[in-house]
């Protein structure tokens, strides 16, 4: 049995989608109490309602689970206590393998969520359970949080300076996670999940200009202005602090981490899926709609078109 801890947000939602697409058996999800569990009735998955801070619900969620996929995002909330609760329950119920979606940033980063992720990684290592830590870069899906809708104003106002980001996507992470689920390693390891290409906010503005056929410019602003704008938009102060800390790390170029590990992992997953698809009659009959997705990684232009022009 495999438990996914959060399927309502990226990247957990896409991980579940890929599991369902690949008809993976023995999937369980943990939903918060306020979620509508009936939305998942159509699929052959177990649903447990609870939170990371409730031990009885965690014990129930982890019952007979051998693989734990920790997908909760701490972008806006400090989840360290919940992660510790989860690890204690995992040890008590006999979990054998953990996949943790962490942050690309390590060491003395100014990014608050990344600092917390480092502590969680340490706790996972100390648990003694075999793990795969996926240190992801900023998700393309998070772009609107930073730049809003520049098509309405013609401007990107963000305190990113000349910082660059090697974006990744939820779909890429999902393909990597499902690959490791099929090939559960016997040795713990940590991987960078980051694009081989990095982008500045000027690059993003230029891409948006090209695909929208309207002029978009990037105007760097002070972090104090950005903070005030968030608070003016009724963003809670604790959320604002976390978002601004990410902006500071971007400006300091901490997310400029181009890497080919993701490409290599996706190529492995692609070749495996091609082998699987070739075993099916539909492949040989040329029924394109039934072919298995081979894991093509979206680029930034693809994603911006989907979000801002669809």
Coordinates of C-alpha atoms in Angstrom, one line a residue:
X1 CA 0.0 0.0 0.0
X2 CA 1.2 3.5 -0.9
X3 CA 0.1 6.6 1.0
X4 CA 0.1 10.1 -0.6
X5 CA -0.2 12.7 2.1
X6 CA -1.6 15.6 0.1
X7 CA -3.5 15.3 -3.3
X8 CA -5.3 18.6 -3.3
X9 CA -2.3 20.7 -4.2
X10 CA 0.8 20.5 -6.4
X11 CA 2.6 18.2 -6.8
X12 CA 0.6 15.6 -4.9
X13 CA -2.5 16.1 -7.1
X14 CA -0.5 15.3 -10.2
X15 CA 1.2 12.3 -8.6
X16 CA -2.2 10.9 -7.9
X17 CA -3.3 11.6 -11.5
X18 CA -0.3 9.8 -12.9
X19 CA -1.0 6.8 -10.6
X20 CA -4.5 6.7 -11.9
X21 CA -3.4 7.1 -15.5
X22 CA -1.0 4.2 -15.0
X23 CA -3.6 2.1 -13.2
X24 CA -1.4 1.7 -10.1
X25 CA -3.0 -0.5 -7.4
X26 CA -3.1 -0.1 -3.6
X27 CA -3.2 3.7 -3.4
X28 CA -4.3 5.5 -0.3
X29 CA -4.7 9.3 0.2
X30 CA -4.9 11.4 3.3
X31 CA -7.5 14.2 3.1
X32 CA -8.0 17.1 5.5
X33 CA -11.3 17.0 7.5
X34 CA -12.8 19.8 5.4
X35 CA -12.2 18.1 2.1
X36 CA -15.0 16.4 0.1
X37 CA -14.0 12.7 0.1
X38 CA -16.9 11.8 -2.2
X39 CA -14.9 13.4 -5.1
X40 CA -12.6 10.4 -5.1
X41 CA -15.4 7.7 -5.0
X42 CA -15.0 7.0 -8.7
X43 CA -11.5 5.7 -8.4
X44 CA -10.2 2.5 -6.8
X45 CA -8.3 4.3 -4.0
X46 CA -8.5 4.3 -0.2
X47 CA -9.4 7.6 1.5
X48 CA -8.6 8.5 5.1
X49 CA -9.6 11.8 6.5
X50 CA -7.4 13.4 9.1
X51 CA -4.4 15.8 9.6
X52 CA -0.7 15.6 10.2
X53 CA -1.4 16.7 13.8
X54 CA -3.8 13.9 14.7
X55 CA -2.0 10.7 15.7
X56 CA -5.1 8.4 15.5
X57 CA -5.8 9.5 11.9
X58 CA -2.1 9.1 11.0
X59 CA -2.0 5.6 12.4
X60 CA -5.2 4.7 10.4
X61 CA -3.8 6.3 7.3
X62 CA -0.5 4.4 7.6
X63 CA -2.0 1.0 8.5
X64 CA -0.5 -1.6 6.2
X65 CA 1.4 1.1 4.3
X66 CA 4.9 0.2 3.1
X67 CA 5.5 3.3 1.0
X68 CA 5.0 6.9 2.1
X69 CA 5.0 9.8 -0.3
X70 CA 5.2 13.1 1.6
X71 CA 3.8 15.8 -0.7
X72 CA 2.5 18.4 1.6
X73 CA 3.8 21.8 0.6
X74 CA 5.1 24.0 3.4
X75 CA 5.2 27.1 1.1
X76 CA 2.7 29.0 3.3
X77 CA 2.7 26.9 6.5
X78 CA 5.3 25.5 8.9
X79 CA 4.7 21.8 8.8
X80 CA 7.7 20.5 10.8
X81 CA 5.6 19.3 13.8
X82 CA 3.2 17.5 11.4
X83 CA 6.1 15.9 9.6
X84 CA 7.6 14.6 12.9
X85 CA 4.2 13.2 13.8
X86 CA 4.1 11.5 10.4
X87 CA 7.5 10.0 10.9
X88 CA 6.7 8.6 14.3
X89 CA 3.6 7.0 13.0
X90 CA 5.5 5.6 10.0
X91 CA 8.1 4.0 12.3
X92 CA 5.3 2.5 14.5
X93 CA 3.4 1.1 11.6
X94 CA 6.3 -0.4 9.8
X95 CA 6.7 1.9 6.7
X96 CA 9.6 0.6 4.6
X97 CA 10.2 3.4 2.1
X98 CA 9.7 7.2 2.1
X99 CA 9.7 9.6 -0.8
X100 CA 9.9 13.3 0.4
X101 CA 9.4 16.2 -2.0
X102 CA 11.8 18.8 -0.5
X103 CA 13.4 22.0 -1.7
X104 CA 16.4 22.6 -4.0
X105 CA 17.9 25.0 -1.5
X106 CA 20.1 23.7 1.3
X107 CA 22.6 25.3 3.7
X108 CA 22.2 28.8 4.9
X109 CA 19.4 29.9 2.7
X110 CA 17.3 32.9 3.5
X111 CA 14.2 31.0 2.3
X112 CA 12.0 30.1 5.3
X113 CA 10.3 27.0 3.8
X114 CA 13.7 25.7 2.6
X115 CA 15.2 26.1 6.1
X116 CA 12.3 24.0 7.5
X117 CA 12.8 21.4 4.7
X118 CA 16.4 20.9 5.7
X119 CA 15.2 20.0 9.3
X120 CA 12.7 17.6 7.9
X121 CA 15.3 15.9 5.7
X122 CA 17.5 15.4 8.8
X123 CA 14.6 13.8 10.7
X124 CA 13.9 11.4 7.7
X125 CA 17.6 10.4 7.6
X126 CA 17.6 9.8 11.4
X127 CA 14.5 7.6 11.1
X128 CA 16.4 4.7 9.6
X129 CA 13.8 4.2 6.9
X130 CA 15.0 3.9 3.3
X131 CA 14.3 7.2 1.6
X132 CA 14.4 9.1 -1.7
X133 CA 14.5 12.9 -1.2
X134 CA 13.6 14.9 -4.3
X135 CA 14.9 18.4 -3.9
X136 CA 12.7 20.3 -6.3
X137 CA 13.1 23.8 -7.7
X138 CA 10.2 26.3 -7.9
X139 CA 7.2 24.9 -9.6
X140 CA 5.9 26.5 -12.8
X141 CA 2.5 26.1 -11.2
X142 CA 3.6 28.6 -8.6
X143 CA 4.3 31.4 -11.1
X144 CA 1.0 33.3 -10.6
X145 CA 1.8 33.7 -6.9
X146 CA 4.9 35.7 -7.8
X147 CA 3.8 37.6 -11.0
X148 CA 0.0 37.7 -10.8
X149 CA -1.5 38.3 -14.2
X150 CA 0.9 40.5 -16.2
X151 CA -1.4 40.4 -19.3
X152 CA -3.8 42.8 -17.6
X153 CA -1.2 45.3 -16.6
X154 CA 1.6 44.8 -19.1
X155 CA 4.1 44.5 -16.2
X156 CA 5.8 42.0 -14.0
X157 CA 6.4 43.7 -10.6
X158 CA 8.6 41.5 -8.4
X159 CA 11.7 41.9 -6.3
X160 CA 13.6 39.3 -8.1
X161 CA 16.5 41.5 -9.4
X162 CA 18.5 39.6 -11.9
X163 CA 17.9 36.3 -10.2
X164 CA 17.3 33.2 -12.3
X165 CA 15.2 30.1 -11.6
X166 CA 15.6 26.6 -13.0
X167 CA 11.9 25.8 -12.9
X168 CA 10.4 22.3 -12.7
X169 CA 6.8 21.1 -12.9
X170 CA 4.3 19.0 -11.0
X171 CA 4.1 16.6 -13.9
X172 CA 7.8 16.1 -14.0
X173 CA 7.9 15.4 -10.3
X174 CA 5.0 13.0 -10.7
X175 CA 6.8 11.0 -13.4
X176 CA 9.9 10.7 -11.3
X177 CA 7.9 9.7 -8.2
X178 CA 6.0 6.9 -10.0
X179 CA 9.3 5.7 -11.5
X180 CA 10.8 5.3 -8.0
X181 CA 7.6 3.6 -6.9
X182 CA 8.0 0.9 -9.6
X183 CA 11.8 0.6 -8.8
X184 CA 11.9 0.9 -5.1
X185 CA 15.6 1.5 -4.2
X186 CA 17.3 -0.4 -1.4
X187 CA 19.7 2.4 -0.7
X188 CA 18.7 6.0 0.4
X189 CA 19.5 8.8 -2.0
X190 CA 18.9 12.5 -2.7
X191 CA 18.2 14.0 -6.1
X192 CA 18.0 17.5 -7.6
X193 CA 14.8 18.0 -9.5
X194 CA 15.6 21.1 -11.5
X195 CA 15.5 22.2 -15.1
X196 CA 18.7 22.2 -17.2
X197 CA 17.8 25.8 -18.2
X198 CA 17.3 28.8 -15.9
X199 CA 15.1 31.8 -16.5
X200 CA 15.2 35.4 -15.3
X201 CA 12.1 37.5 -14.9
X202 CA 13.2 39.4 -18.0
X203 CA 13.1 36.1 -19.8
X204 CA 9.7 35.4 -18.5
X205 CA 8.4 38.8 -19.6
X206 CA 9.9 38.2 -23.1
X207 CA 8.3 34.8 -23.4
X208 CA 4.9 36.2 -22.4
X209 CA 5.4 39.0 -24.9
X210 CA 6.0 36.6 -27.7
X211 CA 3.1 34.2 -26.9
X212 CA 0.6 36.9 -26.1
X213 CA 1.7 39.3 -28.9
X214 CA 1.6 42.2 -26.5
X215 CA 4.4 44.0 -24.7
X216 CA 5.2 42.7 -21.2
X217 CA 8.0 44.3 -19.2
X218 CA 9.7 43.2 -16.0
X219 CA 10.2 46.0 -13.4
X220 CA 12.2 44.9 -10.3
X221 CA 10.7 46.4 -7.2
X222 CA 12.0 46.7 -3.6
X223 CA 11.1 43.8 -1.2
X224 CA 9.5 46.4 1.1
X225 CA 7.1 47.4 -1.7
X226 CA 6.3 43.8 -2.5
X227 CA 5.6 43.1 1.2
X228 CA 3.3 46.1 1.5
X229 CA 1.5 45.0 -1.7
X230 CA 0.9 41.5 -0.3
X231 CA -0.4 42.9 3.0
X232 CA -2.6 45.4 1.2
X233 CA -4.1 42.4 -0.7
X234 CA -5.0 40.9 2.7
X235 CA -2.4 38.2 2.6
X236 CA -1.8 37.1 6.2
X237 CA 1.5 38.4 7.7
X238 CA 2.9 34.9 8.3
X239 CA 2.2 34.0 4.7
X240 CA 3.8 37.3 3.6
X241 CA 7.0 36.6 5.5
X242 CA 7.4 33.3 3.8
X243 CA 6.6 34.6 0.3
X244 CA 9.0 37.5 0.7
X245 CA 11.8 35.1 2.0
X246 CA 11.4 33.1 -1.2
X247 CA 11.6 36.4 -3.2
X248 CA 14.8 37.3 -1.4
X249 CA 16.3 33.9 -2.3
X250 CA 15.4 34.4 -5.9
X251 CA 17.0 37.8 -5.9
X252 CA 20.2 36.3 -4.4
X253 CA 20.1 33.8 -7.2
X254 CA 19.8 30.8 -4.9
X255 CA 17.3 29.0 -7.3
X256 CA 19.7 29.2 -10.3
X257 CA 20.5 25.5 -10.1
X258 CA 20.5 24.1 -13.6
X259 CA 20.9 20.3 -13.5
X260 CA 20.5 17.3 -15.8
X261 CA 19.3 14.8 -13.1
X262 CA 15.6 15.4 -13.9
X263 CA 16.2 14.9 -17.6
X264 CA 18.0 11.6 -17.0
X265 CA 15.3 10.4 -14.7
X266 CA 12.5 11.4 -17.1
X267 CA 14.3 9.6 -19.9
X268 CA 14.4 6.4 -17.8
X269 CA 10.7 6.7 -17.1
X270 CA 10.0 7.4 -20.8
X271 CA 11.9 4.3 -22.0
X272 CA 10.1 2.2 -19.5
X273 CA 6.7 3.5 -20.5
X274 CA 7.5 2.9 -24.1
X275 CA 8.3 -0.7 -23.3
X276 CA 5.0 -1.1 -21.4
X277 CA 3.0 0.5 -24.2
X278 CA 4.6 -1.8 -26.9
X279 CA 3.2 -4.8 -25.0
X280 CA -0.4 -3.6 -25.6
X281 CA -2.4 -4.4 -28.8
X282 CA -3.5 -0.8 -29.1
X283 CA 0.1 0.3 -29.6
X284 CA 0.5 -2.0 -32.6
X285 CA -2.8 -1.0 -34.0
X286 CA -1.7 2.6 -33.9
X287 CA -4.4 3.8 -31.6
X288 CA -2.6 7.0 -30.5
X289 CA -5.2 8.0 -27.9
X290 CA -4.5 4.8 -25.9
X291 CA -0.7 5.1 -25.8
X292 CA 0.9 5.6 -22.4
X293 CA 2.2 9.1 -21.7
X294 CA 6.0 9.0 -22.1
X295 CA 6.9 11.8 -19.8
X296 CA 7.6 14.8 -22.0
X297 CA 8.7 17.5 -19.7
X298 CA 6.9 20.8 -20.2
X299 CA 9.0 23.9 -20.8
X300 CA 8.2 27.3 -19.4
X301 CA 6.6 28.6 -22.6
X302 CA 4.2 25.6 -22.7
X303 CA 3.1 26.3 -19.1
X304 CA 2.7 30.1 -19.6
X305 CA 0.5 29.4 -22.6
X306 CA -1.7 27.1 -20.6
X307 CA -2.1 29.5 -17.6
X308 CA -2.4 32.8 -19.4
X309 CA -3.8 32.1 -22.8
X310 CA -6.1 29.1 -22.4

